[in-house]
Amino acid sequence: MPPHLANRVGLLWRSFQLRGTPPSGNQAVPTIFFCVRRASVLAWCARGDRVPSACSDTIASAAKNVWELQRTVEKMILEGLGVGEERIGAHLDTLAHSVRLSRYGPPPDAETNMSLQAHRDDSIMTAIVQHGVEGLEVQVQDGIWLAVPPEPDLFTFVAGELFTV
């Protein structure tokens, strides 16, 4: 997937993703957080505005905190499935991570009221922070879609295709 996705046909959605490599040696966090901090131009705005370094630092800090929380959630799930602690650590240390910033415009199709098509995450887990924006829905096993209301300080963790049991 390219690092920057412009508006797709029929969808008002802009997204920017930076990918990193797993931690190695004495490195405590994935390289992604250093990439975010160094990125001076994210091509985020339609005008290609530069992102101030303070903003890059904030994004890097927030991404690091979400990564640590997500890693804790993944560890708890694996422990609940009976996976040994050594195997959990070895597994989590091999994962690459990414940070995606997305901005959704008003839905172009008033009938469906969708800005992004239904999809499956091909990752192990996705952490979503809605920032008060409504519209996130999760499909449960019986095919029904459930709305996830945006609430302050709420993180939604979605198990991806690679984390199915």
Coordinates of C-alpha atoms in Angstrom, one line a residue:
M1 CA 0.0 0.0 0.0
P2 CA 1.4 3.4 -0.9
P3 CA 2.3 5.8 1.9
H4 CA -0.2 8.4 0.8
L5 CA -3.6 7.6 -0.6
A6 CA -5.5 10.5 -2.2
N7 CA -9.3 10.6 -2.6
R8 CA -10.4 7.5 -4.2
V9 CA -13.2 7.5 -6.8
G10 CA -16.5 7.9 -5.0
L11 CA -15.0 8.3 -1.6
L12 CA -13.9 11.4 0.3
W13 CA -11.1 9.9 2.2
R14 CA -7.5 10.9 2.6
S15 CA -4.9 8.8 4.4
F16 CA -1.2 8.9 5.1
Q17 CA 0.6 5.8 6.4
L18 CA 4.2 5.4 7.6
R19 CA 5.5 1.9 8.1
G20 CA 8.3 0.9 10.4
T21 CA 10.3 -2.2 11.2
P22 CA 10.2 -4.3 14.4
P23 CA 12.5 -3.2 17.3
S24 CA 16.0 -4.7 17.2
G25 CA 18.9 -4.9 19.6
N26 CA 18.7 -2.2 22.2
Q27 CA 16.0 -0.4 20.4
A28 CA 12.9 -0.2 22.6
V29 CA 10.3 0.8 20.0
P30 CA 9.7 0.2 16.3
T31 CA 11.4 2.6 13.8
I32 CA 8.1 4.0 12.8
F33 CA 8.1 6.5 15.6
F34 CA 11.4 7.9 14.5
C35 CA 10.1 8.1 10.9
V36 CA 7.1 10.1 12.1
R37 CA 9.3 12.5 14.1
R38 CA 11.6 13.1 11.0
A39 CA 8.8 13.5 8.5
S40 CA 8.7 17.3 7.7
V41 CA 6.3 17.0 4.8
L42 CA 3.5 14.5 5.0
A43 CA 1.6 15.6 2.0
W44 CA -1.4 15.5 4.4
C45 CA -3.3 18.6 3.4
A46 CA -4.6 19.2 -0.1
R47 CA -2.1 22.1 -0.4
G48 CA 0.8 20.0 0.8
D49 CA 1.3 22.0 4.0
R50 CA 4.3 21.3 6.1
V51 CA 3.6 19.6 9.4
P52 CA 5.3 21.5 12.2
S53 CA 7.9 19.5 14.1
A54 CA 5.8 19.9 17.3
C55 CA 2.9 18.2 15.5
S56 CA 5.3 15.4 14.3
D57 CA 6.5 15.0 17.9
T58 CA 2.9 14.8 19.1
I59 CA 2.0 12.2 16.5
A60 CA 5.1 10.2 17.3
S61 CA 4.3 10.3 21.0
A62 CA 0.7 9.4 20.6
A63 CA 1.6 6.5 18.2
K64 CA 4.1 5.2 20.7
N65 CA 1.6 5.2 23.5
V66 CA -1.0 3.5 21.3
W67 CA 1.6 0.9 20.3
E68 CA 2.4 0.2 23.9
L69 CA -1.3 -0.2 24.8
Q70 CA -1.9 -2.4 21.7
R71 CA 1.1 -4.6 22.6
T72 CA -0.4 -5.1 26.1
V73 CA -3.8 -6.0 24.6
E74 CA -2.2 -8.5 22.2
K75 CA -0.2 -10.0 25.1
M76 CA -3.4 -10.4 27.2
I77 CA -5.2 -12.1 24.3
L78 CA -2.3 -14.5 23.7
E79 CA -2.0 -15.3 27.4
G80 CA -5.7 -16.0 27.5
L81 CA -5.3 -18.5 24.6
G82 CA -2.6 -20.3 26.6
V83 CA 0.4 -19.2 24.7
G84 CA 3.6 -19.2 26.8
E85 CA 5.3 -16.0 27.8
E86 CA 8.5 -16.7 25.9
R87 CA 6.6 -17.4 22.7
I88 CA 4.5 -14.2 23.2
G89 CA 7.6 -12.0 23.6
A90 CA 9.3 -13.7 20.6
H91 CA 6.2 -13.2 18.5
L92 CA 5.5 -9.6 19.4
D93 CA 9.2 -8.6 18.8
T94 CA 8.8 -9.7 15.1
L95 CA 5.9 -7.5 14.3
A96 CA 6.2 -4.5 12.1
H97 CA 4.0 -1.5 12.8
S98 CA 2.6 1.4 11.0
V99 CA 0.8 4.7 11.8
R100 CA -2.0 5.8 9.6
L101 CA -3.6 9.2 9.8
S102 CA -7.0 9.4 8.0
R103 CA -9.4 12.2 7.3
Y104 CA -12.9 11.5 6.1
G105 CA -15.0 14.0 4.2
P106 CA -18.8 14.0 4.2
P107 CA -20.2 10.8 2.6
P108 CA -20.5 11.3 -1.2
D109 CA -23.5 8.9 -1.4
A110 CA -26.3 10.2 0.9
E111 CA -28.2 6.9 0.3
T112 CA -25.4 4.6 1.8
N113 CA -24.0 7.4 4.1
M114 CA -20.5 5.8 3.6
S115 CA -17.1 7.5 3.3
L116 CA -15.1 4.2 3.3
Q117 CA -16.2 0.9 1.9
A118 CA -16.6 -2.2 4.1
H119 CA -13.3 -4.0 4.4
R120 CA -11.2 -6.4 6.5
D121 CA -8.0 -5.4 8.2
D122 CA -5.2 -7.7 6.9
S123 CA -3.1 -7.0 10.0
I124 CA -3.0 -8.7 13.4
M125 CA -4.7 -5.8 15.2
T126 CA -5.8 -2.3 14.5
A127 CA -6.2 0.4 17.1
I128 CA -8.7 3.1 16.2
V129 CA -9.1 6.5 17.9
Q130 CA -12.2 8.2 16.6
H131 CA -11.8 11.7 18.1
G132 CA -15.6 12.2 18.3
V133 CA -16.3 11.2 14.7
E134 CA -19.3 8.9 14.3
G135 CA -19.5 6.3 11.6
L136 CA -17.3 3.4 12.8
E137 CA -19.2 0.1 12.5
V138 CA -18.0 -3.5 13.2
Q139 CA -19.5 -6.5 11.6
V140 CA -20.0 -9.4 14.0
Q141 CA -20.1 -13.1 13.2
D142 CA -23.8 -13.3 12.4
G143 CA -23.3 -10.5 9.7
I144 CA -24.9 -7.7 11.7
W145 CA -23.2 -4.4 11.7
L146 CA -22.8 -2.7 15.1
A147 CA -22.1 1.0 15.5
V148 CA -19.2 1.9 17.7
P149 CA -20.1 5.3 19.3
P150 CA -17.2 7.7 19.6
E151 CA -16.5 8.4 23.3
P152 CA -13.7 10.5 24.8
D153 CA -10.7 8.5 25.7
L154 CA -12.0 5.3 24.0
F155 CA -9.6 3.1 22.0
T156 CA -11.2 0.5 19.8
F157 CA -9.1 -2.6 19.1
V158 CA -10.1 -4.7 16.1
A159 CA -8.6 -8.1 15.6
G160 CA -7.5 -8.4 12.0
E161 CA -7.4 -11.4 9.7
L162 CA -4.0 -12.5 11.0
F163 CA -5.4 -12.8 14.6
T164 CA -8.3 -15.1 13.9
V165 CA -8.7 -18.3 16.0

